Coordinates of N, CA and C in Angstrom, one line a residue:
X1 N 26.0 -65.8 22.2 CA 24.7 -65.2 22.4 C 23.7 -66.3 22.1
X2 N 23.2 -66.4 23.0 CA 21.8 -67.6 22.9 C 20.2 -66.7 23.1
X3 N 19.8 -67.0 21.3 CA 18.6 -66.2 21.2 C 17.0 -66.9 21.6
X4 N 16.6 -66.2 22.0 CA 14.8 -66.8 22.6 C 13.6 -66.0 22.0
X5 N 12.9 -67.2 20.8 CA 12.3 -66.3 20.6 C 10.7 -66.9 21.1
X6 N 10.2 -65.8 20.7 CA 8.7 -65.5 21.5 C 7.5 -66.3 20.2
X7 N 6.7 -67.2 20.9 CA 5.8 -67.9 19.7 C 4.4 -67.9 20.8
X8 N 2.9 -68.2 19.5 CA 2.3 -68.0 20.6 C 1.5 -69.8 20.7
X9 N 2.5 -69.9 20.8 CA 2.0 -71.7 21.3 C 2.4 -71.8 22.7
X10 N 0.9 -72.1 23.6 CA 1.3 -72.1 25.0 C 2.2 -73.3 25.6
X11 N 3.0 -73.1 26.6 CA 3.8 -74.1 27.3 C 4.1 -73.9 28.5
X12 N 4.4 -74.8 29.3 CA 5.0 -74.5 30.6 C 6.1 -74.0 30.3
X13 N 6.9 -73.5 31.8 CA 8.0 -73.4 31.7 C 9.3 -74.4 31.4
X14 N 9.9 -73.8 30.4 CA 11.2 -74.3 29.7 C 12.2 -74.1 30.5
X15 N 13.4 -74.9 30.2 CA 14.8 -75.4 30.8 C 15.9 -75.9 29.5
X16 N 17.1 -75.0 29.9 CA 17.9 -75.6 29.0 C 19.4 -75.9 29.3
X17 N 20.3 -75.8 29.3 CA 21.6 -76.2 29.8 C 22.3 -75.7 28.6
X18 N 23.6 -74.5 29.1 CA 24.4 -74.0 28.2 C 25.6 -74.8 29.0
X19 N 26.3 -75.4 28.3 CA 27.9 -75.7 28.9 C 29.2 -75.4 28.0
X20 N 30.0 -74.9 28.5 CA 31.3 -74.7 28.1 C 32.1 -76.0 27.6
X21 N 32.4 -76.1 26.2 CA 33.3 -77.6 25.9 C 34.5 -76.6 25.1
X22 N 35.3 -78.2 25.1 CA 36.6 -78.2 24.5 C 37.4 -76.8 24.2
X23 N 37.7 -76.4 25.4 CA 38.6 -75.3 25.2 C 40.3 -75.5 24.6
X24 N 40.8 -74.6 23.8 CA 42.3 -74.5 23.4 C 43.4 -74.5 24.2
X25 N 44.6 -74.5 24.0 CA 45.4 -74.1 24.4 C 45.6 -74.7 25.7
X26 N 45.3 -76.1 26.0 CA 45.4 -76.5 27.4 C 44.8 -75.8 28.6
X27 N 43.9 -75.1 28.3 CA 43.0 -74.7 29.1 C 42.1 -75.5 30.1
X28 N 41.6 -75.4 30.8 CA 40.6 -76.3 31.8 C 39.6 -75.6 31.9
X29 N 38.4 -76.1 31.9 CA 36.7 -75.6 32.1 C 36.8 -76.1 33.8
X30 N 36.4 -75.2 35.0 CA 35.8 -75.4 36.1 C 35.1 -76.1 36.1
X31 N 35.1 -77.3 36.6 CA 33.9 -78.0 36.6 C 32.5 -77.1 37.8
X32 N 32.6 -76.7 38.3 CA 31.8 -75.9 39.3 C 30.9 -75.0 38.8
X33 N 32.2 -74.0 37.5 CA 31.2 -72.9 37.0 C 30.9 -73.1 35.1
X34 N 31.1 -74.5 34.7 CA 31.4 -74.3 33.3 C 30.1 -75.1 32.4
X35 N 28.4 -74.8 33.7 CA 27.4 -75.5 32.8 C 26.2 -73.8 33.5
X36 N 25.3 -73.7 32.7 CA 24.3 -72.9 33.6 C 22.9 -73.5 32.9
X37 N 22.1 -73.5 33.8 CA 20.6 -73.8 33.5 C 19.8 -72.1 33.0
X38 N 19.2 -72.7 32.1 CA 18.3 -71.3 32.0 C 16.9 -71.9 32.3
X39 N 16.0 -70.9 32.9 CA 14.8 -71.3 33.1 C 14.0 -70.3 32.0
X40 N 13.3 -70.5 31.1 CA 12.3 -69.7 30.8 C 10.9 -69.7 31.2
X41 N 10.5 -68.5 31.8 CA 9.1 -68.7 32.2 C 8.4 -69.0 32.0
X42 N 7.1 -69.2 32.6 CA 5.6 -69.0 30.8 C 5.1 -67.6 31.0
X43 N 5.2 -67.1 29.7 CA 4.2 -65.7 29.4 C 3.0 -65.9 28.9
X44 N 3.0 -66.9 28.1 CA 2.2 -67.1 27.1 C 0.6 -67.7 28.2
X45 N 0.2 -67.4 29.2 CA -1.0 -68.2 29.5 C -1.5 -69.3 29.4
X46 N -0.4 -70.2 29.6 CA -0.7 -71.8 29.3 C -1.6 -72.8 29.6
X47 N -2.2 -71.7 30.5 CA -4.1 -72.5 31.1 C -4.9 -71.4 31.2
X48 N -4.7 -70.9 29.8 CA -5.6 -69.8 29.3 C -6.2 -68.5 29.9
X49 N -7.3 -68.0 29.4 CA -7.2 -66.8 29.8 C -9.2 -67.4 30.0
X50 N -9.9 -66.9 31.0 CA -11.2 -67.1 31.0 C -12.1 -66.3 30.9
X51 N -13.2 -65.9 30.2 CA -13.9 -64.7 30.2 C -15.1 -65.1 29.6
X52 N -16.1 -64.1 29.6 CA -17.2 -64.4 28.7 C -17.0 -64.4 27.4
X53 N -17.8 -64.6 26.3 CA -17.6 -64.5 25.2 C -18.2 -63.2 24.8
X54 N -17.2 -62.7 24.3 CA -17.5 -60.5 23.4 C -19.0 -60.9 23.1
X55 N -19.0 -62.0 22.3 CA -20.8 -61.7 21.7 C -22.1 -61.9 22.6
X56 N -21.4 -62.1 24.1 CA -22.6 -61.9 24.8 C -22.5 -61.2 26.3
X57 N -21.5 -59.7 26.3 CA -21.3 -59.2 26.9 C -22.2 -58.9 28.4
X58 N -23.6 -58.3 27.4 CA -25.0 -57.9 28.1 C -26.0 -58.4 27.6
X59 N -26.7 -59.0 28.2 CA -27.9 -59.8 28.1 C -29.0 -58.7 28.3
X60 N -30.0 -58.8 27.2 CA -31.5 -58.1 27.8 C -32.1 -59.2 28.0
X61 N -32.9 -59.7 28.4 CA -34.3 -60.1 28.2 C -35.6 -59.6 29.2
X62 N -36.6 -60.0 28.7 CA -37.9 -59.5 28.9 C -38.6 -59.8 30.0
X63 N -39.1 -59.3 31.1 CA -39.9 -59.8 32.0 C -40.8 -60.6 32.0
X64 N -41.2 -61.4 32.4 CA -42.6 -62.4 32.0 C -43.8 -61.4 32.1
X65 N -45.0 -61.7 31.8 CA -45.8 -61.6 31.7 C -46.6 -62.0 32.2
X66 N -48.1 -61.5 33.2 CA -48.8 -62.4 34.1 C -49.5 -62.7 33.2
X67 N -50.0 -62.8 31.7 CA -50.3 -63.6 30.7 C -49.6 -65.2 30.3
X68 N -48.2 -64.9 30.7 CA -47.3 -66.0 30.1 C -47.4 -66.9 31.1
X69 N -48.2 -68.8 30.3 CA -47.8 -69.4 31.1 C -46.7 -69.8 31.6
X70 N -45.8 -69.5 31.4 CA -44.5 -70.2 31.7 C -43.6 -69.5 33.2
X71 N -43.6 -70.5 33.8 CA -42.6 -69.6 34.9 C -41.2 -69.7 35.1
X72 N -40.7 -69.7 33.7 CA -39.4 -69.5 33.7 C -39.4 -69.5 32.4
X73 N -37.5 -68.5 32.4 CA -37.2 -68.4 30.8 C -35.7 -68.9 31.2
X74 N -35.4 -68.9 30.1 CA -34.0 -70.1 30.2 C -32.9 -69.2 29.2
X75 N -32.2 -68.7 30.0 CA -31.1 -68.1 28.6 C -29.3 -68.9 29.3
X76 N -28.3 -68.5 28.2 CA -27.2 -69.3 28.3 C -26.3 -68.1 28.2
X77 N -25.0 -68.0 29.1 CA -24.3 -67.3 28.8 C -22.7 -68.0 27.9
X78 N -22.2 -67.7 27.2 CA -20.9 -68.6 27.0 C -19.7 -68.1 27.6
X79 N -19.3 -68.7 28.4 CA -17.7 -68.7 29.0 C -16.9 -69.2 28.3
X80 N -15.8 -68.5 28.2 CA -14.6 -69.0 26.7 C -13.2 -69.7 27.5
X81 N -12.5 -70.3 27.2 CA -11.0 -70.4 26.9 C -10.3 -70.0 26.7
X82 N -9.6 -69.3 26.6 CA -8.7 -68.3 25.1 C -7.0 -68.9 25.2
X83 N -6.5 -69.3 24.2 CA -5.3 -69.6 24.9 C -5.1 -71.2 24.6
X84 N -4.9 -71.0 26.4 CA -4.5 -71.8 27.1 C -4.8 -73.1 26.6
X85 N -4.3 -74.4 26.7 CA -4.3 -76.1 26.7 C -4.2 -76.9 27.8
X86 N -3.4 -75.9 28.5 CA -2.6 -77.5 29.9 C -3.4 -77.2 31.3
X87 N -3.5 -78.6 31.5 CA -4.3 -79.2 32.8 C -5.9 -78.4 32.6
X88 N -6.7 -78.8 33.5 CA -7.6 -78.7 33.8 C -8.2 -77.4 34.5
X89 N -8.7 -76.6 34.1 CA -9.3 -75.0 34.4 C -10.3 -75.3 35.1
X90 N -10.7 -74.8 36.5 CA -12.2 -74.4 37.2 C -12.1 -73.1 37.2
X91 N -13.2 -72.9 37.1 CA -13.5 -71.4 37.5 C -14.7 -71.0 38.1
X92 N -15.1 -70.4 39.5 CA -16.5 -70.4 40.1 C -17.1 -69.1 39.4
X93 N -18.6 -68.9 39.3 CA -19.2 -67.8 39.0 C -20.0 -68.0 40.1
X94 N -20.3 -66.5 40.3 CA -21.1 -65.7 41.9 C -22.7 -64.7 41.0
X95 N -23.2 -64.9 40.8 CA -24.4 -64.0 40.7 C -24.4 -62.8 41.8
X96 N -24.9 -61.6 41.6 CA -24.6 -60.4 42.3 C -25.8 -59.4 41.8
X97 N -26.4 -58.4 42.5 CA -27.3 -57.5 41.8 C -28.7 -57.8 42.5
X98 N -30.0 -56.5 42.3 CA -30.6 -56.3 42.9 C -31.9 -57.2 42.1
X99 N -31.7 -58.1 41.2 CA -32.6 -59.6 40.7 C -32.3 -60.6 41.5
X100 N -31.5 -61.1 42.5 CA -30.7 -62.5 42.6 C -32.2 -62.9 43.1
X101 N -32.9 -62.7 43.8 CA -34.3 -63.4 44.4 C -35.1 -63.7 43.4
X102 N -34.5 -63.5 42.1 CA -35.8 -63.8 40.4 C -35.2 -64.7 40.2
X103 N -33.7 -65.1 40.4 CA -33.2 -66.3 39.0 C -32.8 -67.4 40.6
X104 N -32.7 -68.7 40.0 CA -32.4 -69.9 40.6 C -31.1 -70.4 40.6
X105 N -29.8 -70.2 40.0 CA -28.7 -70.4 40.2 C -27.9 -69.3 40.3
X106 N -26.9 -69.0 41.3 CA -26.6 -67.7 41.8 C -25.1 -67.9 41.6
X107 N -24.6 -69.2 41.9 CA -23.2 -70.0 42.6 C -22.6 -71.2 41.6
X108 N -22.1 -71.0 40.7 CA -21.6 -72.6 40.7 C -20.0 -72.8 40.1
X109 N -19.8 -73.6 39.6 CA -18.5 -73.8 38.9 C -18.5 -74.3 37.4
X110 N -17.4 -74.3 36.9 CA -17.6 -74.4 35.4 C -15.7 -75.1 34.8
X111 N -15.9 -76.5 34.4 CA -14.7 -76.8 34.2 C -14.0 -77.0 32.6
X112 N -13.2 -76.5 32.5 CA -12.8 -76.3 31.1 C -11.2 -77.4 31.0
X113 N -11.4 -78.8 30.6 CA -10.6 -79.9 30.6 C -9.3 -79.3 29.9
X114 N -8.6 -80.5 29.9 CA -6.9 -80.0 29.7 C -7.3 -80.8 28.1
X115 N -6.3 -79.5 27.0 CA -6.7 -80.1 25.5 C -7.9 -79.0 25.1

């Protein structure tokens, strides 16, 4: 019985090789049937999991004001990681909703490096 246990350190998929040795009694191992590969999958999300960050779910902010000189306000949303380490993550974001003609970036991409 060959045991596999579950950790939450991400990885590719694993490979192992079980083979049959030194049998008794003058016995012979097939060479054909007497090695097997195991493949283990990845579960674990190894190029993570991507979402916003919980602490900034929904954004309010305030309408300008035809008092306010400013014609623009500037807010940040955080896109997370979670997880994952290996290779390199893109991910596109799409703007959507009945504002898109108020704000200036609608479209872009966002890359989250390997490590």
């Amino acid at each position: 019985l060959v045991q596999i246990y579950q950790d939450d350190i991400p990885e590719v998929t694993d490979e192992f090789v079980v083979q049959l040795i030194n049998p008794t009694n003058n016995a012979v191992i097939d060479e054909t049937y007497g090695e097997l590969t195991v493949r283990i999958l990845t579960n674990d999300d190894a190029h993570g999991l991507i979402g916003f960050s919980p602490d900034n779910l929904s954004v309010v902010l305030p309408e300008l004001s035809p008092q306010d000189t400013s014609t623009q306000q500037d807010f940040t949303l955080e896109v997370v990681r979670l997880g994952g380490t290996f290779g390199d993550v893109v991910v596109r974001f799409s703007v959507t909703g009945e504002a898109v003609e108020d704000i200036s970036l609608t479209e872009d991409t966002i890359t989250f490096m390997s490590g």
